[in-house]
Amino acid sequence: MNFSSLASSDVWRDLIERGRRRTYRSQAVLLAQGESPDGVIALVEGLVKVVQGNEAGDHLTLMLRGPGEVLGERGVLLDRPRSATVTAVRPCIGVVLTAHAFRGYVARHRLEPVVYRLSVDRLNSQERLRADLAHLPPPARPARVVIHLADEVGHRDGGGGVVVELGIPREDLATMAGMSRSSALAVLARLQSAGIVTLGRRRLVVRNPALLRAAAQDAGAEDGDRPPRGTPMM
């Protein structure tokens, strides 16, 4: 679910036509945490990651976002500083709309319910992930993170699998799971050996979603690292 899937094609096209088209190279920062919300970006092409930092200087990848998303809309509508940093993980094309213009666009098309629903659904998804990671044993956590990312940005490959274009190093998956890099990679390797996922350098394919969900519910494995208490998940 993203913004364009909840709005009609005409409404999405109106947004694209009203903004200023920009290109972003890989690793470019589109929005920075703490900045004043002076506008939004409608993502037309590419993939971005949403990262949140805390006072201790730790940074956590919260989610990935693909085409059809509007980035920064919550800060604009609530008139609050950016709550996270959005970085391109591959070259992107976006359309920039000022805060005033976006608020007018939302009012004109009566999109308040759409934006509200999208914000609530995203917050609920993050809360569910955080709650699951707090209680799952370490071997189940990478599977749960992969499920979350597949739900967010996955697409069918035509053969029954779900392709997740990560665009981020596997170390970020370990951080999201609240585990060490070596432990998380060992779990992912076992999932691949079992034929549940296929791992690429910056992508993975979920070959058996049912078995992946079973692996993410395995409460019988030994306990170990847990995500830090109070880790922000936005």
Tab-separated table of N, CA, C and O in Angstrom, residues 89-168:
chain	number	residue	atom	x	y	z
A	89	VAL	N	18.768	4.892	-2.182
A	89	VAL	CA	19.648	3.731	-2.210
A	89	VAL	C	19.944	3.305	-3.645
A	89	VAL	O	20.727	2.383	-3.882
A	90	ARG	N	19.317	3.973	-4.583
A	90	ARG	CA	19.621	3.849	-5.999
A	90	ARG	C	19.172	5.163	-6.653
A	90	ARG	O	18.455	5.942	-6.020
A	91	PRO	N	19.582	5.442	-7.877
A	91	PRO	CA	19.151	6.700	-8.501
A	91	PRO	C	17.626	6.832	-8.500
A	91	PRO	O	16.907	5.865	-8.773
A	92	CYS	N	17.162	8.029	-8.175
A	92	CYS	CA	15.724	8.270	-8.029
A	92	CYS	C	15.285	9.479	-8.851
A	92	CYS	O	16.079	10.372	-9.133
A	93	ILE	N	14.022	9.466	-9.201
A	93	ILE	CA	13.367	10.635	-9.785
A	93	ILE	C	12.196	10.979	-8.892
A	93	ILE	O	11.380	10.116	-8.551
A	94	GLY	N	12.139	12.239	-8.478
A	94	GLY	CA	11.055	12.682	-7.619
A	94	GLY	C	10.468	13.988	-8.108
A	94	GLY	O	11.075	14.694	-8.926
A	95	VAL	N	9.285	14.285	-7.635
A	95	VAL	CA	8.623	15.542	-7.954
A	95	VAL	C	8.415	16.290	-6.644
A	95	VAL	O	7.784	15.776	-5.718
A	96	VAL	N	8.980	17.496	-6.549
A	96	VAL	CA	8.962	18.284	-5.324
A	96	VAL	C	7.789	19.260	-5.356
A	96	VAL	O	7.581	19.971	-6.354
A	97	LEU	N	7.036	19.277	-4.267
A	97	LEU	CA	5.901	20.189	-4.122
A	97	LEU	C	6.072	20.925	-2.795
A	97	LEU	O	6.375	20.307	-1.777
A	98	THR	N	5.885	22.242	-2.798
A	98	THR	CA	6.031	23.009	-1.559
A	98	THR	C	4.959	22.598	-0.558
A	98	THR	O	3.918	22.035	-0.923
A	99	ALA	N	5.210	22.906	0.707
A	99	ALA	CA	4.259	22.554	1.755
A	99	ALA	C	2.899	23.201	1.503
A	99	ALA	O	1.848	22.553	1.626
A	100	HIS	N	2.910	24.465	1.146
A	100	HIS	CA	1.649	25.174	0.888
A	100	HIS	C	0.898	24.522	-0.265
A	100	HIS	O	-0.322	24.312	-0.194
A	101	ALA	N	1.610	24.214	-1.349
A	101	ALA	CA	0.968	23.609	-2.513
A	101	ALA	C	0.425	22.214	-2.188
A	101	ALA	O	-0.658	21.844	-2.652
A	102	PHE	N	1.163	21.460	-1.388
A	102	PHE	CA	0.698	20.107	-1.061
A	102	PHE	C	-0.544	20.167	-0.175
A	102	PHE	O	-1.491	19.388	-0.369
A	103	ARG	N	-0.559	21.063	0.790
A	103	ARG	CA	-1.745	21.189	1.642
A	103	ARG	C	-2.970	21.595	0.811
A	103	ARG	O	-4.078	21.088	1.022
A	104	GLY	N	-2.760	22.467	-0.165
A	104	GLY	CA	-3.853	22.836	-1.057
A	104	GLY	C	-4.309	21.682	-1.917
A	104	GLY	O	-5.511	21.489	-2.147
A	105	TYR	N	-3.344	20.887	-2.385
A	105	TYR	CA	-3.649	19.703	-3.198
A	105	TYR	C	-4.479	18.696	-2.396
A	105	TYR	O	-5.478	18.161	-2.890
A	106	VAL	N	-4.091	18.454	-1.156
A	106	VAL	CA	-4.826	17.518	-0.296
A	106	VAL	C	-6.250	18.012	-0.056
A	106	VAL	O	-7.215	17.242	-0.142
A	107	ALA	N	-6.396	19.301	0.219
A	107	ALA	CA	-7.728	19.860	0.477
A	107	ALA	C	-8.592	19.822	-0.781
A	107	ALA	O	-9.787	19.478	-0.717
A	108	ARG	N	-8.001	20.154	-1.916
A	108	ARG	CA	-8.761	20.214	-3.170
A	108	ARG	C	-9.321	18.849	-3.557
A	108	ARG	O	-10.457	18.723	-4.024
A	109	HIS	N	-8.516	17.806	-3.350
A	109	HIS	CA	-8.958	16.445	-3.719
A	109	HIS	C	-9.573	15.691	-2.530
A	109	HIS	O	-9.898	14.508	-2.665
A	110	ARG	N	-9.705	16.375	-1.391
A	110	ARG	CA	-10.291	15.771	-0.193
A	110	ARG	C	-9.573	14.463	0.173
A	110	ARG	O	-10.175	13.410	0.372
A	111	LEU	N	-8.253	14.586	0.272
A	111	LEU	CA	-7.414	13.414	0.525
A	111	LEU	C	-7.071	13.209	1.990
A	111	LEU	O	-6.272	12.335	2.326
A	112	GLU	N	-7.637	14.005	2.870
A	112	GLU	CA	-7.329	13.855	4.296
A	112	GLU	C	-7.525	12.416	4.784
A	112	GLU	O	-6.647	11.878	5.481
A	113	PRO	N	-8.645	11.735	4.424
A	113	PRO	CA	-8.807	10.338	4.866
A	113	PRO	C	-7.734	9.405	4.309
A	113	PRO	O	-7.311	8.469	4.988
A	114	VAL	N	-7.299	9.649	3.074
A	114	VAL	CA	-6.265	8.811	2.460
A	114	VAL	C	-4.944	8.961	3.204
A	114	VAL	O	-4.289	7.969	3.559
A	115	VAL	N	-4.545	10.201	3.453
A	115	VAL	CA	-3.277	10.455	4.147
A	115	VAL	C	-3.342	9.917	5.573
A	115	VAL	O	-2.379	9.315	6.074
A	116	TYR	N	-4.480	10.106	6.218
A	116	TYR	CA	-4.644	9.606	7.588
A	116	TYR	C	-4.545	8.084	7.618
A	116	TYR	O	-3.834	7.508	8.460
A	117	ARG	N	-5.237	7.428	6.701
A	117	ARG	CA	-5.205	5.960	6.671
A	117	ARG	C	-3.795	5.450	6.424
A	117	ARG	O	-3.346	4.498	7.079
A	118	LEU	N	-3.098	6.072	5.481
A	118	LEU	CA	-1.740	5.635	5.168
A	118	LEU	C	-0.817	5.815	6.365
A	118	LEU	O	-0.017	4.925	6.689
A	119	SER	N	-0.922	6.946	7.049
A	119	SER	CA	-0.083	7.201	8.214
A	119	SER	C	-0.361	6.203	9.327
A	119	SER	O	0.564	5.663	9.944
A	120	VAL	N	-1.638	5.938	9.585
A	120	VAL	CA	-2.003	4.993	10.643
A	120	VAL	C	-1.534	3.586	10.297
A	120	VAL	O	-0.997	2.863	11.146
A	121	ASP	N	-1.730	3.177	9.047
A	121	ASP	CA	-1.304	1.836	8.640
A	121	ASP	C	0.204	1.663	8.787
A	121	ASP	O	0.686	0.613	9.225
A	122	ARG	N	0.959	2.697	8.433
A	122	ARG	CA	2.414	2.621	8.546
A	122	ARG	C	2.846	2.559	10.008
A	122	ARG	O	3.727	1.778	10.370
A	123	LEU	N	2.233	3.373	10.830
A	123	LEU	CA	2.564	3.347	12.255
A	123	LEU	C	2.224	1.994	12.871
A	123	LEU	O	3.002	1.445	13.654
A	124	ASN	N	1.070	1.440	12.503
A	124	ASN	CA	0.682	0.126	13.017
A	124	ASN	C	1.663	-0.952	12.571
A	124	ASN	O	2.011	-1.856	13.346
A	125	SER	N	2.099	-0.869	11.311
A	125	SER	CA	3.058	-1.846	10.800
A	125	SER	C	4.365	-1.774	11.571
A	125	SER	O	4.952	-2.802	11.947
A	126	GLN	N	4.845	-0.559	11.848
A	126	GLN	CA	6.076	-0.398	12.599
A	126	GLN	C	5.925	-0.881	14.043
A	126	GLN	O	6.834	-1.505	14.598
A	127	GLU	N	4.771	-0.611	14.633
A	127	GLU	CA	4.534	-1.059	16.005
A	127	GLU	C	4.481	-2.575	16.090
A	127	GLU	O	5.007	-3.179	17.034
A	128	ARG	N	3.838	-3.204	15.117
A	128	ARG	CA	3.782	-4.677	15.103
A	128	ARG	C	5.173	-5.264	14.962
A	128	ARG	O	5.522	-6.244	15.640
A	129	LEU	N	5.985	-4.671	14.072
A	129	LEU	CA	7.347	-5.166	13.894
A	129	LEU	C	8.142	-5.001	15.180
A	129	LEU	O	8.847	-5.931	15.612
A	130	ARG	N	8.048	-3.845	15.812
A	130	ARG	CA	8.794	-3.605	17.044
A	130	ARG	C	8.370	-4.573	18.144
A	130	ARG	O	9.206	-5.128	18.860
A	131	ALA	N	7.052	-4.802	18.272
A	131	ALA	CA	6.561	-5.723	19.294
A	131	ALA	C	7.033	-7.148	19.025
A	131	ALA	O	7.444	-7.867	19.942
A	132	ASP	N	6.994	-7.557	17.765
A	132	ASP	CA	7.437	-8.918	17.424
A	132	ASP	C	8.922	-9.101	17.721
A	132	ASP	O	9.336	-10.112	18.306
A	133	LEU	N	9.734	-8.125	17.321
A	133	LEU	CA	11.174	-8.248	17.513
A	133	LEU	C	11.555	-8.253	18.984
A	133	LEU	O	12.575	-8.827	19.369
A	134	ALA	N	10.732	-7.616	19.813
A	134	ALA	CA	11.019	-7.576	21.247
A	134	ALA	C	10.793	-8.933	21.905
A	134	ALA	O	11.353	-9.194	22.976
A	135	HIS	N	9.998	-9.798	21.285
A	135	HIS	CA	9.645	-11.069	21.917
A	135	HIS	C	10.162	-12.297	21.173
A	135	HIS	O	10.242	-13.376	21.753
A	136	LEU	N	10.500	-12.141	19.918
A	136	LEU	CA	10.961	-13.292	19.157
A	136	LEU	C	12.397	-13.667	19.533
A	136	LEU	O	13.212	-12.796	19.834
A	137	PRO	N	12.739	-14.949	19.484
A	137	PRO	CA	14.134	-15.361	19.659
A	137	PRO	C	14.953	-14.923	18.452
A	137	PRO	O	14.406	-14.740	17.359
A	138	PRO	N	16.255	-14.746	18.616
A	138	PRO	CA	17.089	-14.236	17.527
A	138	PRO	C	16.933	-14.967	16.195
A	138	PRO	O	16.863	-14.299	15.155
A	139	PRO	N	16.882	-16.320	16.154
A	139	PRO	CA	16.782	-16.971	14.843
A	139	PRO	C	15.529	-16.620	14.060
A	139	PRO	O	15.482	-16.805	12.842
A	140	ALA	N	14.494	-16.118	14.733
A	140	ALA	CA	13.249	-15.779	14.040
A	140	ALA	C	13.224	-14.332	13.553
A	140	ALA	O	12.421	-13.996	12.678
A	141	ARG	N	14.101	-13.490	14.091
A	141	ARG	CA	13.994	-12.062	13.804
A	141	ARG	C	14.330	-11.679	12.361
A	141	ARG	O	13.624	-10.859	11.765
A	142	PRO	N	15.398	-12.221	11.753
A	142	PRO	CA	15.650	-11.856	10.355
A	142	PRO	C	14.492	-12.236	9.438
A	142	PRO	O	14.165	-11.481	8.516
A	143	ALA	N	13.863	-13.370	9.686
A	143	ALA	CA	12.711	-13.765	8.875
A	143	ALA	C	11.585	-12.752	9.032
A	143	ALA	O	10.911	-12.390	8.060
A	144	ARG	N	11.378	-12.277	10.259
A	144	ARG	CA	10.316	-11.295	10.493
A	144	ARG	C	10.629	-9.979	9.774
A	144	ARG	O	9.721	-9.338	9.217
A	145	VAL	N	11.884	-9.564	9.764
A	145	VAL	CA	12.273	-8.341	9.060
A	145	VAL	C	12.068	-8.497	7.549
A	145	VAL	O	11.566	-7.592	6.876
A	146	VAL	N	12.432	-9.663	7.018
A	146	VAL	CA	12.245	-9.902	5.581
A	146	VAL	C	10.759	-9.854	5.222
A	146	VAL	O	10.377	-9.293	4.193
A	147	ILE	N	9.905	-10.430	6.068
A	147	ILE	CA	8.461	-10.368	5.826
A	147	ILE	C	7.997	-8.920	5.781
A	147	ILE	O	7.209	-8.524	4.901
A	148	HIS	N	8.471	-8.123	6.723
A	148	HIS	CA	8.098	-6.706	6.773
A	148	HIS	C	8.504	-5.995	5.486
A	148	HIS	O	7.690	-5.264	4.890
A	149	LEU	N	9.726	-6.208	5.011
A	149	LEU	CA	10.196	-5.539	3.809
A	149	LEU	C	9.470	-6.050	2.565
A	149	LEU	O	9.181	-5.274	1.645
A	150	ALA	N	9.173	-7.356	2.539
A	150	ALA	CA	8.429	-7.905	1.402
A	150	ALA	C	7.037	-7.295	1.325
A	150	ALA	O	6.524	-7.003	0.233
A	151	ASP	N	6.419	-7.095	2.482
A	151	ASP	CA	5.099	-6.461	2.503
A	151	ASP	C	5.177	-5.007	2.042
A	151	ASP	O	4.247	-4.488	1.405
A	152	GLU	N	6.293	-4.330	2.352
A	152	GLU	CA	6.427	-2.912	2.029
A	152	GLU	C	6.786	-2.674	0.567
A	152	GLU	O	6.173	-1.818	-0.090
A	153	VAL	N	7.791	-3.383	0.051
A	153	VAL	CA	8.304	-3.066	-1.290
A	153	VAL	C	8.450	-4.288	-2.191
A	153	VAL	O	9.006	-4.181	-3.276
A	154	GLY	N	7.961	-5.450	-1.756
A	154	GLY	CA	8.103	-6.659	-2.570
A	154	GLY	C	7.182	-6.657	-3.775
A	154	GLY	O	6.147	-6.011	-3.793
A	155	HIS	N	7.592	-7.408	-4.808
A	155	HIS	CA	6.735	-7.590	-5.987
A	155	HIS	C	6.908	-9.012	-6.506
A	155	HIS	O	7.967	-9.622	-6.365
A	156	ARG	N	5.861	-9.535	-7.106
A	156	ARG	CA	5.875	-10.907	-7.603
A	156	ARG	C	6.837	-11.046	-8.776
A	156	ARG	O	6.979	-10.135	-9.600
A	157	ASP	N	7.488	-12.213	-8.849
A	157	ASP	CA	8.453	-12.436	-9.922
A	157	ASP	C	7.903	-13.291	-11.049
A	157	ASP	O	8.614	-13.635	-11.983
A	158	GLY	N	6.629	-13.657	-10.975
A	158	GLY	CA	6.035	-14.472	-12.026
A	158	GLY	C	6.135	-15.959	-11.775
A	158	GLY	O	5.447	-16.754	-12.407
A	159	GLY	N	6.986	-16.339	-10.827
A	159	GLY	CA	7.140	-17.755	-10.524
A	159	GLY	C	6.643	-18.113	-9.136
A	159	GLY	O	7.001	-19.161	-8.602
A	160	GLY	N	5.856	-17.252	-8.554
A	160	GLY	CA	5.330	-17.509	-7.219
A	160	GLY	C	6.174	-16.922	-6.108
A	160	GLY	O	5.772	-16.959	-4.945
A	161	GLY	N	7.348	-16.380	-6.450
A	161	GLY	CA	8.209	-15.775	-5.446
A	161	GLY	C	7.939	-14.284	-5.305
A	161	GLY	O	7.232	-13.681	-6.110
A	162	VAL	N	8.512	-13.705	-4.260
A	162	VAL	CA	8.388	-12.269	-4.014
A	162	VAL	C	9.788	-11.666	-4.000
A	162	VAL	O	10.639	-12.057	-3.187
A	163	VAL	N	10.030	-10.738	-4.904
A	163	VAL	CA	11.336	-10.091	-5.022
A	163	VAL	C	11.361	-8.853	-4.132
A	163	VAL	O	10.450	-8.026	-4.177
A	164	VAL	N	12.410	-8.745	-3.323
A	164	VAL	CA	12.605	-7.567	-2.483
A	164	VAL	C	13.902	-6.908	-2.928
A	164	VAL	O	14.988	-7.441	-2.701
A	165	GLU	N	13.769	-5.772	-3.605
A	165	GLU	CA	14.940	-5.013	-4.037
A	165	GLU	C	15.419	-4.207	-2.837
A	165	GLU	O	14.910	-3.137	-2.533
A	166	LEU	N	16.406	-4.726	-2.145
A	166	LEU	CA	16.838	-4.107	-0.894
A	166	LEU	C	17.513	-2.766	-1.107
A	166	LEU	O	17.137	-1.757	-0.531
A	167	GLY	N	18.540	-2.767	-1.925
A	167	GLY	CA	19.284	-1.533	-2.097
A	167	GLY	C	20.091	-1.145	-0.871
A	167	GLY	O	20.677	-0.076	-0.821
A	168	ILE	N	20.079	-1.982	0.161
A	168	ILE	CA	20.819	-1.716	1.396
A	168	ILE	C	21.678	-2.938	1.700
A	168	ILE	O	21.331	-4.060	1.320
